[in-house]
Coordinates of C-alpha atoms in Angstrom, one line a residue:
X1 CA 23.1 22.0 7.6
X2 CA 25.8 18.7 7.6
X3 CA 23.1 16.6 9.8
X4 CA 20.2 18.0 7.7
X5 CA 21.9 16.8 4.2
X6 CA 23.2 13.5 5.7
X7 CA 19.5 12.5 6.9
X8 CA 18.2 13.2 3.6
X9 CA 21.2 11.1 1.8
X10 CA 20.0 8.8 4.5
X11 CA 16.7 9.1 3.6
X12 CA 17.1 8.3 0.0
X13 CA 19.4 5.1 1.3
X14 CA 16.2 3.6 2.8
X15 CA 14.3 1.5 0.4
X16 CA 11.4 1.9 3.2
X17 CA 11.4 5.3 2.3
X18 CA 8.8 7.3 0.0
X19 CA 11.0 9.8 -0.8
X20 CA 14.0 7.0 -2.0
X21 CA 10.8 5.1 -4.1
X22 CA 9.9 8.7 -5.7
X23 CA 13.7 8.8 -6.4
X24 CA 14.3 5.5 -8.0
X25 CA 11.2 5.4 -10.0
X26 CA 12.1 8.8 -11.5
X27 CA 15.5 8.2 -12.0
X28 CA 14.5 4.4 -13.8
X29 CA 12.0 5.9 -16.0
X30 CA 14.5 9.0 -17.0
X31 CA 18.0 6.6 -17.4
X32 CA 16.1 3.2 -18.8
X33 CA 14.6 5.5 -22.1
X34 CA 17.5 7.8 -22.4
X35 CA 19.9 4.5 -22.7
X36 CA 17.1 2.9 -25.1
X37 CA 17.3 5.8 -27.2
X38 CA 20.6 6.1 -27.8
X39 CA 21.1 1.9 -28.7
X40 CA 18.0 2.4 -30.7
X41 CA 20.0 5.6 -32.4
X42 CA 23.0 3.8 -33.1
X43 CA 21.8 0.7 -34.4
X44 CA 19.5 2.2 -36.5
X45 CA 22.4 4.2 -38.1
X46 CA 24.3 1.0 -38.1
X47 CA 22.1 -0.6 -40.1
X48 CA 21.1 2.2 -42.4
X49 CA 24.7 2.8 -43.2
X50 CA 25.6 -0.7 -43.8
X51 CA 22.5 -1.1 -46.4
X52 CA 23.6 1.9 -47.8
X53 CA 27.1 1.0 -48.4
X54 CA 25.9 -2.6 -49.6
X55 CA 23.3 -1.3 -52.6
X56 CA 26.1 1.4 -53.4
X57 CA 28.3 -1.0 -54.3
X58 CA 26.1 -3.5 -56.1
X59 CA 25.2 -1.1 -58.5
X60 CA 28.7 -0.2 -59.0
X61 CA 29.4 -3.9 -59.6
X62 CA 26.2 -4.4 -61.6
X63 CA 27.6 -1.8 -64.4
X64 CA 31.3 -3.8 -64.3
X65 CA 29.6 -7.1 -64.8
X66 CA 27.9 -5.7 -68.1
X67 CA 31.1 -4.4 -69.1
X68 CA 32.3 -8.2 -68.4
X69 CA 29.5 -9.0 -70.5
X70 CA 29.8 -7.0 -73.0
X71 CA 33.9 -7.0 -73.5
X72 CA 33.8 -10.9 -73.4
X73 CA 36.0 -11.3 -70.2
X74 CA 34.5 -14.9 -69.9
X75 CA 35.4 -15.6 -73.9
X76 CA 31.6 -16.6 -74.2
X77 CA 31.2 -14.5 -77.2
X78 CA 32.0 -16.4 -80.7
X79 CA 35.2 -15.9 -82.6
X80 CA 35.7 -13.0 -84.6
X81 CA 33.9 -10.6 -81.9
X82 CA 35.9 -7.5 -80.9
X83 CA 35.7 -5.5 -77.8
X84 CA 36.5 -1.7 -77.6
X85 CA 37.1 -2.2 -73.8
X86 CA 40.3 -4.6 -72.9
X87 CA 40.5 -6.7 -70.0
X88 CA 43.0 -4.1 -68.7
X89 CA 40.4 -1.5 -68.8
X90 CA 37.9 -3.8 -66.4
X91 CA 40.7 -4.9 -63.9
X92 CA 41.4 -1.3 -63.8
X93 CA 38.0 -0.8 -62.5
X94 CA 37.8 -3.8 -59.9
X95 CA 41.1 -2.5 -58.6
X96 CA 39.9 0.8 -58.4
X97 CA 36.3 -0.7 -56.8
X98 CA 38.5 -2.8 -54.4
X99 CA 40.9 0.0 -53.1
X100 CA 38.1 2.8 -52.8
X101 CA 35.7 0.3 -50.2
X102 CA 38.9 -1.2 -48.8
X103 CA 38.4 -4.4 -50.0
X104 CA 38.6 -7.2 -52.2
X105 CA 37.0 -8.6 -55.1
X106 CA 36.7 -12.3 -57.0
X107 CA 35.5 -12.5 -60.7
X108 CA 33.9 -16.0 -60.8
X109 CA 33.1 -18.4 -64.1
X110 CA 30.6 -21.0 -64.4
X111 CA 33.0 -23.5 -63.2
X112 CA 33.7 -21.6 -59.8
X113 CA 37.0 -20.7 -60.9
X114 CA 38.5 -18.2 -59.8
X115 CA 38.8 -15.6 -62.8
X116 CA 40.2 -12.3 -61.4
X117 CA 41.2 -11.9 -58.0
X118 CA 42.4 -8.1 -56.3
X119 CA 44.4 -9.5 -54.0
X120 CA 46.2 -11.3 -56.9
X121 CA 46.1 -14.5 -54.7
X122 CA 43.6 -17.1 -55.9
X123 CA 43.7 -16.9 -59.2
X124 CA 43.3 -20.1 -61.5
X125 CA 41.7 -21.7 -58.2
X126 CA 38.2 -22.8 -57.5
X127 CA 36.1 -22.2 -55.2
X128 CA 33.1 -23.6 -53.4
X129 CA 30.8 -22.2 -51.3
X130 CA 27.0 -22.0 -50.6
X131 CA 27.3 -18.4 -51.4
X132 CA 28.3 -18.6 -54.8
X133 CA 26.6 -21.7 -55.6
X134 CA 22.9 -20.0 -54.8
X135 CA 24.1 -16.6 -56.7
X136 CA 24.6 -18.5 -59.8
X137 CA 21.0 -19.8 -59.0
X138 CA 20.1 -16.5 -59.5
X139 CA 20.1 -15.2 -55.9
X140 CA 22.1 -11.9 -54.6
X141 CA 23.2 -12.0 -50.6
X142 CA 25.3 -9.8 -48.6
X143 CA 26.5 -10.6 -45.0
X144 CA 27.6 -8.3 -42.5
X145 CA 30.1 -9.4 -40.1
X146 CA 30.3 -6.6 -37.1
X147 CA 32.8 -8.3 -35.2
X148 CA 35.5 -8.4 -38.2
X149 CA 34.4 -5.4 -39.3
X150 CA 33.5 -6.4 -43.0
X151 CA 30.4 -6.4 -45.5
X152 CA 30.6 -10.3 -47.7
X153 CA 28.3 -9.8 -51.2
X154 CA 28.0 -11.9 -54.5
X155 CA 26.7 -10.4 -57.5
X156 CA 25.2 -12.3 -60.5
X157 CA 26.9 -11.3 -64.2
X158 CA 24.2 -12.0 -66.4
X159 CA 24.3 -12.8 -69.8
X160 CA 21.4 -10.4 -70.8
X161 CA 21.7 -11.2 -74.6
X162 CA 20.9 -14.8 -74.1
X163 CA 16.9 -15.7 -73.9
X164 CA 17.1 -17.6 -70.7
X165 CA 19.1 -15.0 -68.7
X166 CA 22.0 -17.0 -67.8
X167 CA 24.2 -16.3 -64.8
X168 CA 27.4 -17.0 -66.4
X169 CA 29.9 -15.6 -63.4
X170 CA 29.6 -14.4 -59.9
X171 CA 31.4 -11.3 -58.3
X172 CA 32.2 -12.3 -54.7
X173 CA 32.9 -8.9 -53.2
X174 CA 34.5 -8.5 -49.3
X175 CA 34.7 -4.7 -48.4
X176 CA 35.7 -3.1 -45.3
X177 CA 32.8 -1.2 -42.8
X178 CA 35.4 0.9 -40.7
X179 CA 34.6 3.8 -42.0
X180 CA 31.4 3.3 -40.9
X181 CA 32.6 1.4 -37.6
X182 CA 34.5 4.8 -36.8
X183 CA 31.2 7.5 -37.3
X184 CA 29.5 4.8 -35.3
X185 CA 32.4 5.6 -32.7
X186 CA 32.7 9.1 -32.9
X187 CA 28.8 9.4 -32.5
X188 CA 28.8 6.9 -29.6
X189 CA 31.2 8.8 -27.6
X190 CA 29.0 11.9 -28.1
X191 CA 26.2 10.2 -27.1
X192 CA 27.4 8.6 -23.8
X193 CA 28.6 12.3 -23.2
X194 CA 24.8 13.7 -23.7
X195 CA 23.4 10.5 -22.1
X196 CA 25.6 11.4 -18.8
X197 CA 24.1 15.3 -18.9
X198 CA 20.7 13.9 -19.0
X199 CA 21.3 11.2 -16.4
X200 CA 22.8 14.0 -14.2
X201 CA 19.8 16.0 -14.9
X202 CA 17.4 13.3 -13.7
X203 CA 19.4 12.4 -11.1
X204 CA 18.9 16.7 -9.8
X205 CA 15.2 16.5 -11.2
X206 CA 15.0 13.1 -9.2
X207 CA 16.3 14.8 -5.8
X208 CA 14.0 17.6 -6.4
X209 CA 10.5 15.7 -7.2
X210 CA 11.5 13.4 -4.5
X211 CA 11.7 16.4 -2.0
X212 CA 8.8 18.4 -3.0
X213 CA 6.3 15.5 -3.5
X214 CA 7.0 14.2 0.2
X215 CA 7.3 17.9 1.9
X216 CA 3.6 17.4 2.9
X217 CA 4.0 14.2 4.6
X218 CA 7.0 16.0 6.6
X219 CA 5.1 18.5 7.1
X220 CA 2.5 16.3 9.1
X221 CA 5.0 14.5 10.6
X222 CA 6.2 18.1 11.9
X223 CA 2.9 18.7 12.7
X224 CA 2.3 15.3 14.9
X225 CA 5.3 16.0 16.4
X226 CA 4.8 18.6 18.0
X227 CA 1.3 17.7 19.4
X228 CA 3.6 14.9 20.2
X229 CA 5.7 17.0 22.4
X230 CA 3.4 18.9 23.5
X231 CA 4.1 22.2 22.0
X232 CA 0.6 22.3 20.3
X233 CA -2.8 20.3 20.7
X234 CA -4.0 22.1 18.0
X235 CA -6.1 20.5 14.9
X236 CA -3.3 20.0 12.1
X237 CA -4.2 20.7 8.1
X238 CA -2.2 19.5 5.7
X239 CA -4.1 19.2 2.1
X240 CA -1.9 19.3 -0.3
X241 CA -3.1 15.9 -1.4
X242 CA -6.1 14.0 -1.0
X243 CA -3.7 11.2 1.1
X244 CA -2.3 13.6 3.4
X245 CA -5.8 15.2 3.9
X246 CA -7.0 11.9 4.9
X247 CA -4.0 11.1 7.3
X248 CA -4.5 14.6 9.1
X249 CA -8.4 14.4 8.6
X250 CA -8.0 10.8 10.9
X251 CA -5.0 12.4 13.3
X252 CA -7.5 15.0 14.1
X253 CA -10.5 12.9 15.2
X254 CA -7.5 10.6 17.3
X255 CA -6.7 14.1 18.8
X256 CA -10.1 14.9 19.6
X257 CA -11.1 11.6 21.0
X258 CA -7.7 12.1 23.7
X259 CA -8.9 15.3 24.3
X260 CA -12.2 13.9 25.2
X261 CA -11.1 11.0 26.9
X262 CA -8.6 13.5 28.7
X263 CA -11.3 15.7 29.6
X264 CA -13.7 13.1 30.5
X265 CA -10.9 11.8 33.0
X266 CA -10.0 15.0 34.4
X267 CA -14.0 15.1 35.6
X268 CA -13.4 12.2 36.9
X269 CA -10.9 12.6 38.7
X270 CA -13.4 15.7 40.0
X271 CA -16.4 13.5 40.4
X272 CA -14.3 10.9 42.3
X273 CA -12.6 12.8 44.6
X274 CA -16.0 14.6 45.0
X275 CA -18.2 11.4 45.6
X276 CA -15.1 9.5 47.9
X277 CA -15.0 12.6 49.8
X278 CA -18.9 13.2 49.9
X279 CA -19.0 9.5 52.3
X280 CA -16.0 10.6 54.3
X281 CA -16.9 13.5 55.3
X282 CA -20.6 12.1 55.8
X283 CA -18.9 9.7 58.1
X284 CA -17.0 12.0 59.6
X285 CA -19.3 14.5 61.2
X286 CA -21.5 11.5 62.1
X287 CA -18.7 10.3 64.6
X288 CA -17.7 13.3 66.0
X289 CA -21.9 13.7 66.5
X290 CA -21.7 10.4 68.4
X291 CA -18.2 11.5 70.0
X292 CA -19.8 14.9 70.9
X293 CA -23.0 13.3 73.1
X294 CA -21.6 11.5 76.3
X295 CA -25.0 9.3 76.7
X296 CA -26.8 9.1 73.5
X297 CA -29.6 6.4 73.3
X298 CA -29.1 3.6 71.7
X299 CA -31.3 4.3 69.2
X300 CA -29.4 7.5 68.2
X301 CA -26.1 5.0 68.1
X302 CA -28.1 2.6 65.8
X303 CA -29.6 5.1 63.4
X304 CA -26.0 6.9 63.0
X305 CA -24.2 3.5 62.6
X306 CA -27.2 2.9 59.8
X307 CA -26.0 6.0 58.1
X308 CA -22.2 5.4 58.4
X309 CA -22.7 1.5 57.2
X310 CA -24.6 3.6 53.8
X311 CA -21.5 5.4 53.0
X312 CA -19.1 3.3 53.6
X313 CA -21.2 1.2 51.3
X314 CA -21.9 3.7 48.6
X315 CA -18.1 4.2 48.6
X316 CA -17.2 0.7 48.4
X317 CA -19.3 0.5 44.9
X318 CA -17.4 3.5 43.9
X319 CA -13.7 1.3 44.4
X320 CA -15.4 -1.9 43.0
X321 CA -16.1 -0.5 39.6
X322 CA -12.6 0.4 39.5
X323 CA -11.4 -2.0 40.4
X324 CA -13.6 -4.3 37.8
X325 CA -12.7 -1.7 35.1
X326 CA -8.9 -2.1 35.7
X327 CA -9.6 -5.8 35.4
X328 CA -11.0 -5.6 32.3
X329 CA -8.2 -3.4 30.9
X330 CA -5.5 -6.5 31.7
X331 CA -5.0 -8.5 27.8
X332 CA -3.7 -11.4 29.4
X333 CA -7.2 -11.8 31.4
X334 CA -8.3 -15.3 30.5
X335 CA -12.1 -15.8 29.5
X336 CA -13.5 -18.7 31.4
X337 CA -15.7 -19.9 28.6
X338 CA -18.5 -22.2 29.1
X339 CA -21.4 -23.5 27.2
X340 CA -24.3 -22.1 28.3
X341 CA -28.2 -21.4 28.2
X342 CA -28.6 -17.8 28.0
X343 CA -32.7 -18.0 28.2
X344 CA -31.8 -19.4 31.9
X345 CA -29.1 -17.2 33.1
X346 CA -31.4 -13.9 31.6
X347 CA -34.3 -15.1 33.6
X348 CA -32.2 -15.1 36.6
X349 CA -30.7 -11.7 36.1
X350 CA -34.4 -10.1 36.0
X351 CA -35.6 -12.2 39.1
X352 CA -32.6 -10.5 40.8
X353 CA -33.7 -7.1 39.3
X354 CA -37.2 -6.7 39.5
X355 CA -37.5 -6.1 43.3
X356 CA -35.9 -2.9 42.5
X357 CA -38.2 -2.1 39.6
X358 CA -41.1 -2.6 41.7
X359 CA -40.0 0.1 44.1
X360 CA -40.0 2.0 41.3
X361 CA -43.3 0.7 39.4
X362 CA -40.9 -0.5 36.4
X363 CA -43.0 -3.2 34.9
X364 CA -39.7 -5.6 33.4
X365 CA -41.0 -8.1 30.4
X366 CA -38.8 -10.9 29.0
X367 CA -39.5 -11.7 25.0
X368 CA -37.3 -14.8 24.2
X369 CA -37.7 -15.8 20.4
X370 CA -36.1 -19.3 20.6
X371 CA -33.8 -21.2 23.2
X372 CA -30.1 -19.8 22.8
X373 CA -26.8 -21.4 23.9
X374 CA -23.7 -20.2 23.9
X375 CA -20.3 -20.1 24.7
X376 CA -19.2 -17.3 26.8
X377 CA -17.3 -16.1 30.0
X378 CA -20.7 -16.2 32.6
X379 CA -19.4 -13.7 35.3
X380 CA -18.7 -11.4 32.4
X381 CA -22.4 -12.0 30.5
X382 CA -23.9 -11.6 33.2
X383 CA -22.4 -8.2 34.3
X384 CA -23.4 -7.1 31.1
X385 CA -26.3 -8.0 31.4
X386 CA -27.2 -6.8 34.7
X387 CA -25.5 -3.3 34.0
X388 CA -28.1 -2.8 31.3
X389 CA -31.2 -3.7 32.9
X390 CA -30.1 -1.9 36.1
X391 CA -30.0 1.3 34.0
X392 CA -32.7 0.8 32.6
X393 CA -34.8 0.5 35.7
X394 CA -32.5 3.2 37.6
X395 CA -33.4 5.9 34.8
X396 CA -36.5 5.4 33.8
X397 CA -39.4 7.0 34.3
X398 CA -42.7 5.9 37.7
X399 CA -44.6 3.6 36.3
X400 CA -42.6 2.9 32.9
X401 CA -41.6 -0.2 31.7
X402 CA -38.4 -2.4 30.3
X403 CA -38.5 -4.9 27.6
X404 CA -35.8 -7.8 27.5
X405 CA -35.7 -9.6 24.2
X406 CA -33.1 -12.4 23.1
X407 CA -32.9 -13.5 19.8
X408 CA -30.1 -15.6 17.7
X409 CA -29.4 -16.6 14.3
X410 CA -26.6 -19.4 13.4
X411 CA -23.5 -17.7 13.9
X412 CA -24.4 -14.5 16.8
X413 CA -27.6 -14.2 19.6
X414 CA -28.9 -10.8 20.1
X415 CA -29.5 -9.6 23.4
X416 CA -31.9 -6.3 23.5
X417 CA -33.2 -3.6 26.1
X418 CA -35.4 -0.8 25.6
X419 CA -36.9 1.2 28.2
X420 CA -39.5 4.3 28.4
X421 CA -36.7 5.9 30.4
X422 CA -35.1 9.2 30.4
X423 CA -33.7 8.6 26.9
X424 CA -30.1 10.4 26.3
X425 CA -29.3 13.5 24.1
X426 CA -28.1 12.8 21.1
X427 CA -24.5 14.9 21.3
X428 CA -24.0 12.3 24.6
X429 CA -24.3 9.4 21.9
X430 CA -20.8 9.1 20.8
X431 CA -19.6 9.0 24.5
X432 CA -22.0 7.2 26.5
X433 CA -19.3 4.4 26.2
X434 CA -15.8 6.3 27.6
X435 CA -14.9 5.6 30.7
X436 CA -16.1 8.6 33.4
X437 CA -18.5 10.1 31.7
X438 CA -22.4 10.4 32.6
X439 CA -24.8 12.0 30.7
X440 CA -26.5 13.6 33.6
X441 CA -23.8 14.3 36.5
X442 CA -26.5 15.4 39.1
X443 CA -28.9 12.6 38.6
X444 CA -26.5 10.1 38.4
X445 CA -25.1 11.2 41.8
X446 CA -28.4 11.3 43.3
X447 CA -29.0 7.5 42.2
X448 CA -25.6 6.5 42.7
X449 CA -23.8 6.1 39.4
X450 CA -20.2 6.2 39.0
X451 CA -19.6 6.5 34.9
X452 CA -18.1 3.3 34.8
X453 CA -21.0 1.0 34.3
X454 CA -20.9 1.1 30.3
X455 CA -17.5 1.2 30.1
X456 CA -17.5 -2.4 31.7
X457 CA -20.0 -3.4 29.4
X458 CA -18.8 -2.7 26.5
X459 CA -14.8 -4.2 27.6
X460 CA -16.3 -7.3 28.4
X461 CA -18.9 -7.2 25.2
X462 CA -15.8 -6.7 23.2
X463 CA -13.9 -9.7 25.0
X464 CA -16.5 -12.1 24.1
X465 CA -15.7 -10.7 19.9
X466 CA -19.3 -8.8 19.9
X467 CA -20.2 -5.7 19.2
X468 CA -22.7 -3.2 21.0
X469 CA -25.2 -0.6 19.9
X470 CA -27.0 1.8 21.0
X471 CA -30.2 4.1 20.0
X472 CA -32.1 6.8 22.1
X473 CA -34.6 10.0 21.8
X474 CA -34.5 12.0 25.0
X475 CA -37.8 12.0 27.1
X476 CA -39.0 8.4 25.3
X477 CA -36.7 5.9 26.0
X478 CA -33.3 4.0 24.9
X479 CA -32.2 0.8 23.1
X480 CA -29.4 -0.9 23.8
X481 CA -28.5 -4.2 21.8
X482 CA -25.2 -6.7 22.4
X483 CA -24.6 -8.9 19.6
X484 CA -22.2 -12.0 21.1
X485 CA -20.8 -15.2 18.8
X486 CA -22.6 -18.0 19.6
X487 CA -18.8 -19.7 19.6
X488 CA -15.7 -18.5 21.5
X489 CA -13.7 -19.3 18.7
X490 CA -11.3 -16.2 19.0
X491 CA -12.8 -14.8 22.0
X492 CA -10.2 -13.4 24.9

């Protein structure tokens, strides 16, 4: 259980990992909104609170200026006016203003002097600032300083009784923000304790979704594994998503293609054996024949030692397809690429081939569209070639015929056979091309195939960059065509 949880902790430690991504992505978009929103919470309260606080105590100042106004604190008022109010009354008020926000307020005249001052401490003093100056303007401003902990207003007293308006004194008001600054405390400590639940609920949710979204992909890897190990060649099915269905969908063809390639070798191991052993034993029980007669004739000798040269023969082709395959098979083979006429070297491949069509009555015809060079390997081309039209002269049909035809554009040249042969079935299709396997076992014996003939055609197609294709109806006849680069760039 340890070693389980400590390759899952591991797991989720590897950036490589899908499970970790599934992990960090849930966990960023849970954490990253949960600490947005509670910022965004605060400061909005902040803010809110603040302008609350601010127009609460403008208004409260806007009803002491018109009682300055209207008691005559400035002496604006001309003589003989009385006042039911005294000075006393209004200082009673700012004091009361200044101790219930915690602050501190300055009465103002038109000569920035200092008029009335809470703290009792600039009185009789004047005072300049750009504040004050664009209040008596007309203009009301309030500034919050957060790091002090303090909201800084000024509030016009206007002379309402005069036509123009006039701002005749300016209230410059200081008032402490920590009662706010301590809610705002109180309700961030709550929320750093809610914002660490839901982080610790992500983080769980994150482990959880991270888990059960990648089960299925362990659940192939379990699955691949044991084919792997070879506990099971079974098909595997995982579809729990359309991803893992592909995956498995493509691990099963794999697994079917090794089991026809294992298959297809396992015959040939049979068909082998069988057709190495076939010559032996032919050769065999014709010297023991010889061995047996104390004067045979020499024509008796020469017609056994006829024989025995045709096995040993027959066998020899066997070993030398082998042999080219596993040359083939070798990636650090170097192509010996040269520039070359391929009308030329195909005519010479069909004068080599047509004595054995004629035994056969295979008329071969040669259709070249335009001259074609190229660069290629020419030991390679031309066993590619010759593989091709030998086939199709060794399974075709008395009296049929084989068409050559070589064509090229400006990057590729075509090279085409088609014969009124046999034809192949089309279930043999997909594997005409794997090593060891023949379409028809017992008259491919009989002619002398060994299954390895297309297999070496297509390696060395492939080691030139081209591609080959094939098409076929049983009983009429079959198509091959090799498309090469006319360039070698990237060839080998």
């Amino acid at each position: 259980m340890g070693a389980k949880i400590f390759e899952e902790l591991k797991r989720l430690l590897s950036l490589r990992s899908l499970q970790a991504r599934i992990f960090i992505i849930v966990l960023v978009a849970g954490v990253i909104p949960s600490m947005i929103v509670r910022y965004g919470i605060l400061d909005n309260y902040e803010e809110h609170s603040v302008q609350h606080r601010i127009a609460t105590v403008q208004n409260q100042l806007m009803i002491v200026g018109n009682h300055l106004i209207s008691n005559n604190y400035f002496n604006t008022k001309p003589e003989g006016y009385s006042s039911s109010v005294s000075k006393d009354v209004i200082n009673a008020e700012l004091e009361m203003i200044s101790n219930l926000y915690e602050g501190r307020v300055m009465i103002i005249d038109s000569g920035l002097k200092v008029v009335r001052d809470t703290y009792d401490i600039s009185e009789g003093k004047t005072i300049i600032s750009e504040e004050v100056i664009r209040c008596f303007q007309g203009e009301t401003m309030s500034n919050y300083d957060r790091e002090h902990g303090y909201i800084e207003m000024t509030t016009p007293i206007v002379d309402a009784s005069m036509e123009s308006g006039e701002v005749i004194g300016v209230m410059l008001t200081s008032i402490s923000n920590d009662a706010t600054m301590a809610t705002l405390e109180v309700l961030d400590r709550k929320a750093v304790i809610l914002q660490n639940l839901v982080i610790v609920v992500i983080v769980a949710m994150a482990v959880v979704l991270s888990m059960i979204l990648t089960r299925p992909f362990n659940r192939v890897t379990e699955a691949i594994n044991e084919v792997k190990a070879g506990y099971s060649d079974e098909s595997i099915s995982v579809s729990d998503y359309a991803e893992t269905a592909h995956i498995v969908e493509a691990f099963n063809q794999l697994l079917a293609r090794m089991r026809a390639l294992d298959n297809s070798r396992q015959e040939f191991v049979e068909n082998v054996s069988h057709e190495l052993k076939t010559p032996m034993a032919g050769i065999k029980v014709l010297a023991d024949s010889l061995l047996a007669q104390q004067d045979a004739p020499a024509e008796l000798y020469r017609e056994f030692m006829e024989d025995i040269a045709s096995e040993i023969d027959r066998e020899n082709q066997i070993i030398t397809d082998l042999l080219v395959l596993v040359k083939m098979d070798k990636k650090a083979q170097e192509m010996n690429i040269v520039s070359l006429n391929i009308n030329d070297l195909t005519e010479l491949i069909l004068k080599r081939l047509r004595p054995i069509a004629r035994k056969k009555d295979v008329e071969v015809v040669f259709e070249s569209m335009r001259p074609v060079m190229a660069e290629v390997d020419e030991v390679k081309l031309t066993l590619v070639m010759t593989n091709l039209v030998e086939n199709a002269i060794k399974y075709n049909k008395e009296h049929g015929w084989v068409k050559v035809e070589l064509d090229a554009d400006h990057q590729y040249f075509n090279f085409k056979v088609s014969d009124s042969g046999l034809g192949i079935p089309e279930d043999d299709l997909p594997y005409i091309f794997e090593r060891f396997y023949r379409v028809d076992k017992s008259h491919s014996r009989e002619i002398g195939g060994t299954g390895l003939g297309l297999a070496i055609t297509k390696s060395a197609v492939l080691m030139h960059r081209g591609a080959i294709t094939v098409s076929s109806v049983e009983g009429e006849g079959t198509s091959f065509v090799v498309k090469i680069p006319l360039s070698n760039a990237g060839a080998g």
